[in-house]
Coordinates of C-alpha atoms in Angstrom, one line a residue:
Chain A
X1 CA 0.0 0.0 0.0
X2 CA 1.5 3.3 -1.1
X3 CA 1.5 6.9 0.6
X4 CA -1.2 8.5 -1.4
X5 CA -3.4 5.0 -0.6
X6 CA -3.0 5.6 2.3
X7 CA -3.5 8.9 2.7
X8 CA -6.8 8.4 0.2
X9 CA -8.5 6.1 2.2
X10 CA -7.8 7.9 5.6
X11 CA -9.5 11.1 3.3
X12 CA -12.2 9.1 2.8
X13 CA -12.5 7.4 6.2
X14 CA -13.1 11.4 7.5
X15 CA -15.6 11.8 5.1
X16 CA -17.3 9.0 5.9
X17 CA -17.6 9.6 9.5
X18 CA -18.4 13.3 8.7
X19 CA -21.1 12.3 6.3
X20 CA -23.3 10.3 9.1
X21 CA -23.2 12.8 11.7
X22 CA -22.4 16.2 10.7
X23 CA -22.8 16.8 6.8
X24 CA -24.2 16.2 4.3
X25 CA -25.5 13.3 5.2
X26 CA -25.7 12.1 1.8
X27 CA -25.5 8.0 2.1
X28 CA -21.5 8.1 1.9
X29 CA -21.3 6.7 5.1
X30 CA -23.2 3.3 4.4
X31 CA -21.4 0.3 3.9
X32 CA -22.1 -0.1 0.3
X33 CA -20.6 2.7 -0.6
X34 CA -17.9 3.1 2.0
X35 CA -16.5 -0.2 1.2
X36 CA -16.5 -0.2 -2.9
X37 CA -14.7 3.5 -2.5
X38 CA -12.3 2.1 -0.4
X39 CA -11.7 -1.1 -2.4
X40 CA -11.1 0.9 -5.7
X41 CA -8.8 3.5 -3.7
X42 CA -6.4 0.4 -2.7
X43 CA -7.0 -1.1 -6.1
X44 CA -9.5 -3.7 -6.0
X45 CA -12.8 -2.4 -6.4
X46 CA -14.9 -5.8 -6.7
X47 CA -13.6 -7.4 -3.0
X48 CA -14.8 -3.7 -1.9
X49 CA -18.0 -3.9 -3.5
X50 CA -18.2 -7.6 -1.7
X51 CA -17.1 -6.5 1.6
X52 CA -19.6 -3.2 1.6
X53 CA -22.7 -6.0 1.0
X54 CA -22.1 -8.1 3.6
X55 CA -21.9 -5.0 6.3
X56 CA -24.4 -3.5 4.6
X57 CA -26.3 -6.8 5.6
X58 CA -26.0 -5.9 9.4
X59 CA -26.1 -1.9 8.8
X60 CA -30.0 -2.6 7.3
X61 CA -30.6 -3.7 10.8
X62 CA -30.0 -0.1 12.4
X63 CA -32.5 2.7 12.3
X64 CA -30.1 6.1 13.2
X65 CA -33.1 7.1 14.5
X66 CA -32.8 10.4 17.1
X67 CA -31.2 9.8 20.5
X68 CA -30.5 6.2 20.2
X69 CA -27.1 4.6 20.3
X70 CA -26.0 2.6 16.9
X71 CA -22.5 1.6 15.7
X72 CA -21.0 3.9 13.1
X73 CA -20.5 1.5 9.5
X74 CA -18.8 4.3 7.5
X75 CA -15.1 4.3 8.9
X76 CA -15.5 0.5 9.7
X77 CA -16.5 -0.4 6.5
X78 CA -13.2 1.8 4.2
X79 CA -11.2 -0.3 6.9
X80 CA -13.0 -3.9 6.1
X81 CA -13.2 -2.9 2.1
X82 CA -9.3 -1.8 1.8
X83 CA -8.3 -4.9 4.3
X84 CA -10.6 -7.1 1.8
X85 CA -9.0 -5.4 -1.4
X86 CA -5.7 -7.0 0.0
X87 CA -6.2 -10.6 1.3
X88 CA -6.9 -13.1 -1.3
X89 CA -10.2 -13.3 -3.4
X90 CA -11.8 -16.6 -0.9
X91 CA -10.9 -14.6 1.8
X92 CA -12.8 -11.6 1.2
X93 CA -16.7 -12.2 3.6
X94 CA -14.6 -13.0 6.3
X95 CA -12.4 -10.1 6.6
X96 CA -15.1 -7.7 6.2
X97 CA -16.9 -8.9 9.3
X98 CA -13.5 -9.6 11.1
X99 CA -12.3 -5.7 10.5
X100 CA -15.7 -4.1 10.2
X101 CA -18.0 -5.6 13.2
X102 CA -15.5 -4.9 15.5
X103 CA -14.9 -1.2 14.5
X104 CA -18.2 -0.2 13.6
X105 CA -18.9 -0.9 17.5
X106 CA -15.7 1.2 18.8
X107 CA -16.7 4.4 16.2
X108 CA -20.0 3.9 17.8
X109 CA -18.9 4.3 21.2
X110 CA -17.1 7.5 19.8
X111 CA -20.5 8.7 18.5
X112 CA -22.0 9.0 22.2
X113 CA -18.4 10.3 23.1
X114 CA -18.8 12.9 20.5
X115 CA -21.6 13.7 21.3
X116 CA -20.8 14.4 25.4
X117 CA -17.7 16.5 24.0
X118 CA -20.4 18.5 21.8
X119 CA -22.9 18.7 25.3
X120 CA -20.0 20.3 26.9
X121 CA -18.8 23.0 24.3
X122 CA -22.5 23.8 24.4
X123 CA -22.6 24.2 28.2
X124 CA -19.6 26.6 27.6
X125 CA -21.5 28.9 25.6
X126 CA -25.2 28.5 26.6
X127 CA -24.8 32.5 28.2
X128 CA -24.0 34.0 24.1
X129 CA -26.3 31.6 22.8
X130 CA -29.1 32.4 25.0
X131 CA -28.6 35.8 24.2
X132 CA -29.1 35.7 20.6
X133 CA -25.0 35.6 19.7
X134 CA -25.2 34.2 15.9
X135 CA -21.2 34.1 16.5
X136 CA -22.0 31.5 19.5
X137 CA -23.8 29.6 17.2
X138 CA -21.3 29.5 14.5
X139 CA -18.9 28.4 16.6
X140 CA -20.4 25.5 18.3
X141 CA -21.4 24.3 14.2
X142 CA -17.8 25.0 13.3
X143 CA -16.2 23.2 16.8
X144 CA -18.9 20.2 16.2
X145 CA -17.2 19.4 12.4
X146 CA -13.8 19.8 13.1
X147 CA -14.3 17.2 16.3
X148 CA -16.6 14.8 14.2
X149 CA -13.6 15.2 11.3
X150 CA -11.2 14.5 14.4
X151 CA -12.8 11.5 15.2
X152 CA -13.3 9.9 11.6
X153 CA -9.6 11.0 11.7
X154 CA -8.9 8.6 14.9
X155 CA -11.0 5.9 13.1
X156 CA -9.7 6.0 9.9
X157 CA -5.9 5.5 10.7
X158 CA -6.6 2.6 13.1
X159 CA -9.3 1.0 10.1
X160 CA -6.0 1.2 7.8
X161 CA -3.4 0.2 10.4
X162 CA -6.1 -3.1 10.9
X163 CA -5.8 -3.4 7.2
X164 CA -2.2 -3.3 6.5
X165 CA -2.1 -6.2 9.5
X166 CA -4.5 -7.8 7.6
X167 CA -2.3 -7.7 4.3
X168 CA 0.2 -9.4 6.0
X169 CA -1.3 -12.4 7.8
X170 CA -0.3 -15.4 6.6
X171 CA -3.4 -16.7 5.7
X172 CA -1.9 -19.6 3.8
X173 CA -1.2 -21.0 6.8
X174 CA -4.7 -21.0 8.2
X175 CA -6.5 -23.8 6.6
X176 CA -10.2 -22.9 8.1
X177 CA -10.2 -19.6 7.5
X178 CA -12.7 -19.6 5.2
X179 CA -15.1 -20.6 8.0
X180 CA -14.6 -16.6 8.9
X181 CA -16.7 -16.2 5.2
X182 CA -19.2 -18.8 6.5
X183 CA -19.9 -16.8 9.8
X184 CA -19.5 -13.2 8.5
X185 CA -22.2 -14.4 6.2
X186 CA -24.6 -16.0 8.4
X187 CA -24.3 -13.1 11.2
X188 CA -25.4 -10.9 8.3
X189 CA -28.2 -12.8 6.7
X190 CA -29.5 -13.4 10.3
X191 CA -29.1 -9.7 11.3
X192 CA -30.8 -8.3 7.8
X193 CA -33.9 -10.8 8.0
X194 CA -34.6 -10.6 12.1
X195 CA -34.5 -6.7 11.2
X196 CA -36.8 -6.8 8.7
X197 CA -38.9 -9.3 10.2
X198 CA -38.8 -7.5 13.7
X199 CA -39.6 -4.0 11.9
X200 CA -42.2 -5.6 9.6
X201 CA -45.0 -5.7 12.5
X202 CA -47.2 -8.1 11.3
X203 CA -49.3 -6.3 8.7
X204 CA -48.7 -5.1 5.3
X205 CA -45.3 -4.6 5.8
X206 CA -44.7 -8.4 6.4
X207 CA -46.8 -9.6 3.9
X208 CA -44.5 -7.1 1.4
X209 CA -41.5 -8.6 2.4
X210 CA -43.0 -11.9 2.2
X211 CA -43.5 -11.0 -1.4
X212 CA -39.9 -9.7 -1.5
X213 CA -38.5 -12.5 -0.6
X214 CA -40.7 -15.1 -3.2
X215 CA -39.6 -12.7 -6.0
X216 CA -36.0 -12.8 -4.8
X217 CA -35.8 -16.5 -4.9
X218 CA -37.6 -16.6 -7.9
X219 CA -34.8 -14.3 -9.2
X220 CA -32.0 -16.6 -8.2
X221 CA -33.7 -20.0 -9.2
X222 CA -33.8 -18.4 -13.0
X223 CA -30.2 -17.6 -12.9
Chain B
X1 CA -25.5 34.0 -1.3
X2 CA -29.0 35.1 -0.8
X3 CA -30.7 34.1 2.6
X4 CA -33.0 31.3 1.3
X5 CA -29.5 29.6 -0.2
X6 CA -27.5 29.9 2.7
X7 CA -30.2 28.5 4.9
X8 CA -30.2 25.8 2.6
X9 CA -26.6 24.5 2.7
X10 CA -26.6 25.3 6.4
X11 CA -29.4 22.9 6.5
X12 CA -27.4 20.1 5.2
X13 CA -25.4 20.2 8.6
X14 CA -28.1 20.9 11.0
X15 CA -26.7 18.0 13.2
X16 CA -23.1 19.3 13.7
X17 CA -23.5 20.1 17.6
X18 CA -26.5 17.8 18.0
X19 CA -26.3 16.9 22.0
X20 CA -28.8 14.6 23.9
X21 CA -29.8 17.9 25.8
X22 CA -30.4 20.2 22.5
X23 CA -30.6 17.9 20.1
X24 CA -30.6 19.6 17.0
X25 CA -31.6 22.9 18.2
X26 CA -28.2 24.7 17.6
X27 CA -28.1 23.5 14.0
X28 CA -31.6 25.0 13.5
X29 CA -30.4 28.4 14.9
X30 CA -27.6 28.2 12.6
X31 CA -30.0 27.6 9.6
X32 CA -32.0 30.1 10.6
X33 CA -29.7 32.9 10.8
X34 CA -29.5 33.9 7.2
X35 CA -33.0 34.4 6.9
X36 CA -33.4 36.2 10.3
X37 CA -30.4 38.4 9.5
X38 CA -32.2 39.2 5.9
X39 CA -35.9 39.6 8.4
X40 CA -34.4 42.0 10.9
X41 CA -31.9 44.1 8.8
X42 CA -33.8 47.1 9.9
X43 CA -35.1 46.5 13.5
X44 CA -33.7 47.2 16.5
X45 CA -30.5 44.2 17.4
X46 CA -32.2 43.4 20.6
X47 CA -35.5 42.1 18.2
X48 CA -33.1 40.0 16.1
X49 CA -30.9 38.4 18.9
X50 CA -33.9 37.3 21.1
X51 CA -35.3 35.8 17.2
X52 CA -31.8 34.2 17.2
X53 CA -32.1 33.1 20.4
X54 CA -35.6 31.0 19.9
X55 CA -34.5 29.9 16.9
X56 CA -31.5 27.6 19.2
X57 CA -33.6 26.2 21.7
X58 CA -34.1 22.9 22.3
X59 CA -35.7 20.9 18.9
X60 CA -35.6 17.3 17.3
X61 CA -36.8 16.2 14.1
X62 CA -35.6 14.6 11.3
X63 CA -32.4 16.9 9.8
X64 CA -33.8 16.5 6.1
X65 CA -37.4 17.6 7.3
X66 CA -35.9 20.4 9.6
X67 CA -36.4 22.9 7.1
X68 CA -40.1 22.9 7.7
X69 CA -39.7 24.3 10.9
X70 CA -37.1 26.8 10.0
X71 CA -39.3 28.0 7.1
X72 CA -42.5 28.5 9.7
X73 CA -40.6 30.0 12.7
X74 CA -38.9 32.4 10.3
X75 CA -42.8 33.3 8.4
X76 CA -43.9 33.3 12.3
X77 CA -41.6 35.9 12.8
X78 CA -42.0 37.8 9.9
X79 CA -45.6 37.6 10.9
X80 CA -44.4 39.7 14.6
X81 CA -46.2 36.3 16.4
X82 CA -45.5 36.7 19.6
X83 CA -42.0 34.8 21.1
X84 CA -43.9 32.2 23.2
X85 CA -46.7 31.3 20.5
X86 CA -43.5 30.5 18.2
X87 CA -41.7 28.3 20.9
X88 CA -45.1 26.5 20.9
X89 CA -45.2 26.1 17.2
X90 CA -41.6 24.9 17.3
X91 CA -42.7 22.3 20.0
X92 CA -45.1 21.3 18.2
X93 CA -43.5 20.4 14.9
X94 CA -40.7 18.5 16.4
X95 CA -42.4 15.4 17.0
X96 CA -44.6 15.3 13.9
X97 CA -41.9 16.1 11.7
X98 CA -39.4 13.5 13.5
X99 CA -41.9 10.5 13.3
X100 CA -42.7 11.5 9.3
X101 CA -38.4 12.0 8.5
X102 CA -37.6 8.7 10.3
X103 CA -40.5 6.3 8.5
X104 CA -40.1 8.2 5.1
X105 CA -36.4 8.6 5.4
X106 CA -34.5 6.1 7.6
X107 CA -37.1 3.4 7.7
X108 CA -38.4 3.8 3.9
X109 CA -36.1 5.8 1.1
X110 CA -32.7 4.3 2.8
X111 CA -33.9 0.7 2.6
X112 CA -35.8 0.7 -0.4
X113 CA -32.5 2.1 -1.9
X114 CA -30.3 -0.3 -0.5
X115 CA -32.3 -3.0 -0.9
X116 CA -32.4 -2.8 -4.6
X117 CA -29.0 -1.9 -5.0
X118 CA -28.0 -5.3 -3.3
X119 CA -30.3 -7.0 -6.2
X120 CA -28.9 -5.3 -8.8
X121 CA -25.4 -5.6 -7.9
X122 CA -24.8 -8.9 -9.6
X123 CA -25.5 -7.6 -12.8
X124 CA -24.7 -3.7 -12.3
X125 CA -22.0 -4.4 -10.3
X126 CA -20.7 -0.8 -8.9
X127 CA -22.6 1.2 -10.8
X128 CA -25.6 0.3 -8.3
X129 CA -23.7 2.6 -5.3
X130 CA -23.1 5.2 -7.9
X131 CA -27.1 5.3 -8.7
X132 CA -27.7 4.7 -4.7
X133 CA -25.8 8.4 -3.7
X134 CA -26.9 10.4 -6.8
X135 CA -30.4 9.6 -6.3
X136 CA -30.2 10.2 -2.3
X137 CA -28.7 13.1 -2.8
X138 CA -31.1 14.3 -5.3
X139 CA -34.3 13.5 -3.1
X140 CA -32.6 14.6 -0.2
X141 CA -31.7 17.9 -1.7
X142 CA -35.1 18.2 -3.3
X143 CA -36.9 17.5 0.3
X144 CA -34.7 20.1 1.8
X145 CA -35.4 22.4 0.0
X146 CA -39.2 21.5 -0.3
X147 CA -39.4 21.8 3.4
X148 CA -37.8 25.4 3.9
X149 CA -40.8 26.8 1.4
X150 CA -43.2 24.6 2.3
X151 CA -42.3 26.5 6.0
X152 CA -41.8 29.3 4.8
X153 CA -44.9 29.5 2.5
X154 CA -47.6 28.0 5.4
X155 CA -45.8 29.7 8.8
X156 CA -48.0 29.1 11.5
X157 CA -50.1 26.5 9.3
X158 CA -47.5 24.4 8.2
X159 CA -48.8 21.7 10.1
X160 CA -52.5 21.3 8.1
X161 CA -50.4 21.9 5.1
X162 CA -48.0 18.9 6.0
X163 CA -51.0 17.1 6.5
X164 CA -52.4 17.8 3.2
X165 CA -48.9 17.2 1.1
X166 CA -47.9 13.9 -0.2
X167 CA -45.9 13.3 3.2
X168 CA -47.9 10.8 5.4
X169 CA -49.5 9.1 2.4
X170 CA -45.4 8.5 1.1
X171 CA -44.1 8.2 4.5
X172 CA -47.0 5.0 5.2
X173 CA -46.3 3.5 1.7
X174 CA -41.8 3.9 1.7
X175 CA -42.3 1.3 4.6
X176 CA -44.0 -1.5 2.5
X177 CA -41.7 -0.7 -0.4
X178 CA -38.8 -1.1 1.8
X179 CA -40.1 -4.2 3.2
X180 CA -40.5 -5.3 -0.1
X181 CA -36.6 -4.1 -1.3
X182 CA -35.4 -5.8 1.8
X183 CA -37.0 -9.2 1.0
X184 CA -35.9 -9.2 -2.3
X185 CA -32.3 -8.5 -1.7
X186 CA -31.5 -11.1 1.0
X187 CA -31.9 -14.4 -1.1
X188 CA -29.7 -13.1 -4.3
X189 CA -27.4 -11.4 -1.5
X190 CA -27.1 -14.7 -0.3
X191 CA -26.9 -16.8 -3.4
X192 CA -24.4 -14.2 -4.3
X193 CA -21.7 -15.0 -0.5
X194 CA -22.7 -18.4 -0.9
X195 CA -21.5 -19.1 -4.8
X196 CA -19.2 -21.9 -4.7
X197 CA -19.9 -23.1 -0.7
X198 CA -20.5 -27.0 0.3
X199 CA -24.2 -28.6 0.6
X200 CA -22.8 -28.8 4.0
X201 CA -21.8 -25.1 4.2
X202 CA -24.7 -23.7 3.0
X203 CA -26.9 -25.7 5.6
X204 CA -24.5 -24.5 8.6
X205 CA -25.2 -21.0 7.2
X206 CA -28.7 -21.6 6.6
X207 CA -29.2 -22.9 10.7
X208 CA -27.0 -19.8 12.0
X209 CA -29.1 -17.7 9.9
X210 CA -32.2 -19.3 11.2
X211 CA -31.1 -19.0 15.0
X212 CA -29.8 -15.7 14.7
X213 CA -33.5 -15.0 13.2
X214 CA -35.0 -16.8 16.4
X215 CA -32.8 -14.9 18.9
X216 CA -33.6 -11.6 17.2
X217 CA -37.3 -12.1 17.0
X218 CA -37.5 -14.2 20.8
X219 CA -39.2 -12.2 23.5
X220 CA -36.1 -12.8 26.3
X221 CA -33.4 -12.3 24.0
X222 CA -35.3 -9.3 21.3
X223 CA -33.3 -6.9 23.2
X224 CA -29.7 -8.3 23.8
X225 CA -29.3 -10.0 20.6
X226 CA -28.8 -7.7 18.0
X227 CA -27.6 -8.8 14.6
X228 CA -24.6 -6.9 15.0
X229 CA -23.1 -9.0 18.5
X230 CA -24.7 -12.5 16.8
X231 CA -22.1 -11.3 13.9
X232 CA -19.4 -10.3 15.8
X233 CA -20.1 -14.3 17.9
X234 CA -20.2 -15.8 15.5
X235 CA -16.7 -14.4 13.5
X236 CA -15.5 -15.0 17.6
X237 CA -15.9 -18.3 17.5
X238 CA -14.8 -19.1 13.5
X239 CA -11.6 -17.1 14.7
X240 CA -10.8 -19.4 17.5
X241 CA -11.8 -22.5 15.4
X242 CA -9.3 -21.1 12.5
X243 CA -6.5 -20.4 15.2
X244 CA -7.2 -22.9 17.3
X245 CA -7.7 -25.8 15.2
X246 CA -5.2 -25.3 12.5

């Protein structure tokens, strides 16, 4: 992995992070399209594309809904699509989930810490701000991005060390490791239909996915 | 940049110093700036900071819907409402517009997105992310911008008008279509990992799968097993197999 990879997928590790809490909030942060950016960056764009769908499998599970508490996919998922870009092809489902569970859980855990540090500048300021100060206001947007960038920073430089350790295993040696495909698999499978089952209720919504699913095996039995 | 504009792209980062106390209260004062600085150009500074003021208070709603209340409190104010009838309206959208943002948005547009992008991607291949941001980022854009003018069209009736709009009829239906999106992209998803896997493979997938299912959906364990620590047990225990065992 050269410099500028480097430097391109920590880049686009900020952005990601940036992108699900700050601005613009534009769908850069999920999985999908996390991981295939950060597989073409470090020169394999298809293992990217492959890792971002199976996180994407557990990130359908998670509504970022409000005050709740949900692991953060985007930094986790450049990390698990460049480590999948550089282990070999039969590799690639099980080093997504081994890189990208793990680290979507810790940058979620920096999303609550975030958000304390954000509580606080706040506190600070709460005299200007209740007095109308626009500047107050500016501030506390301004202070709030730079420490979101600060913490997709954090992420994104651990998510690449994780995949250059990941480049060097010596998976030859590891006969089972495909069983890590196997489980990375399964976990997401199991978390994208208990999701949708769970969130389905049991009226029209189930009955749709019901239908979703027929057509969807319908689709693969004709291929 | 003309007011209206700058609310706009100030809107796009209305959660930058969200807090659990605030929510996104500040990010709405920030959005609302512009348009109050434009409002009050000729009153007294006392008039615009306590407008500036109200406009930072506590509120929570979805961030792509919280134009609407930007648009109203600024058409409230235009209006000379008085400061405590516009806290109220503020109040009162919050809810209304959360609930509508995360079913349309987060629980509908997202997945049905997603969904079909992971059944197209065997035959689109990348180009399905490519489709999946532009065409976010155009509705999202689009619904921004809808909302500030909706707002600041309606003011104190923006909630009738919301009522009247396409939003809860689209917000009901996104759900079913994601549903539907969903369903459709899990068995080509899976055919797609599971190309080239052992009868014997596929079957050990096929009964994690199905107990993951049964501890998501099981009334003791609904709440402590989430997809995301079945995943991370199961890849735990592959690991110490693949170490352990080799």
């Amino acid at each position: 992995m050269t410099a500028l990879v480097v430097v391109g997928l920590v880049t686009w590790g900020i952005f990601v992070a940036v992108d699900l809490v700050t601005m613009p909030q534009g769908l850069f942060s999920r999985p999908l399209v996390a991981a295939t950016v950060a597989g073409a960056i470090t020169g394999n764009l298809t293992s990217g594309l492959v890792a971002g769908m199976v996180l994407e499998l557990y990130a359908l599970d998670v509504l970022p809904i409000g005050a709740s508490r949900y692991p953060d996919y985007g930094p986790a998922a450049v990390a698990a699509g460049a480590a999948s870009a550089l282990v070999p092809q039969e590799l690639v489902i099980g080093v997504a989930g081994l890189v990208g569970l793990p680290l979507a859980v810790i940058g979620g855990y920096t999303l609550h810490v975030h958000r304390r540090r954000n509580a606080i500048s706040v506190q600070r300021r709460l005299a200007r701000v209740s007095a109308g100060d626009a500047r107050a206001i500016w501030e506390l947007q301004r202070n709030g991005l730079v420490r979101d960038a600060g913490r997709g920073l954090v992420l994104s430089v651990a998510g690449v060390c994780v995949a250059l350790v990941m480049a060097r295993m010596p998976w030859s040696e590891f006969p089972r490791a495909s069983l890590l495909n196997w489980a990375a698999a399964a976990g997401g499978l199991s978390a994208v239909l208990g999701g949708a089952l769970r969130s389905g209720g049991h009226g029209a919504r189930r009955r749709w996915l019901g239908v979703g699913l027929a057509a969807g095996v319908l689709v693969v039995l004709l291929q | 940049m003309k007011p209206r504009a700058e609310a706009l792209v100030r809107l796009l980062a209305v959660q930058a110093a969200w807090t659990y106390e605030r929510m996104s209260g500040i990010g709405v004062g920030h959005a609302s700036a512009p348009l109050l600085r434009d409002l009050y150009a000729t009153s007294s500074p006392e008039e615009r900071r306590a407008a500036v003021a109200r406009s930072a208070e506590f509120f929570n709603s979805h961030p792509y819907l919280a134009g609407v209340a930007v648009g109203a409190v600024v058409h409230a104010e235009r209006e000379r409402v008085p400061g405590a009838a516009i806290v109220r309206l503020r109040t009162a959208l919050s809810g209304p517009l959360g609930a509508l943002g995360d079913q349309l948005i987060w629980a509908g547009e997202v997945p049905v997105l997603i969904g079909l992008a992971l059944a197209a991607t065997p035959w689109l291949g990348a180009w399905t992310v490519v489709l999946v941001v532009v065409i976010h980022n155009v509705l999202r854009l689009w619904l921004t911008a809808w909302g500030l003018d909706i707002g600041l069209r309606e003011g104190l009736g923006v909630g009738a008008a919301l009522q009247r709009s396409w939003l809860p009829q689209a917000a009901a239906r996104a759900q079913s279509a994601a549903a539907f999106a969903v369903g459709l992209a899990i068995p080509i998803v899976a055919w797609q990992l599971l190309a080239g896997a052992s009868r014997q493979l596929v079957a050990g997938v096929i009964g994690c799968t199905l107990l993951g299912v049964a501890l998501a959906l099981g009334q003791m364990t609904r709440e402590r097993v989430t997809g995301l620590r079945f995943g991370l047990g199961l890849v735990l225990v592959a690991l110490i197999i693949v170490g352990g065992f080799r």
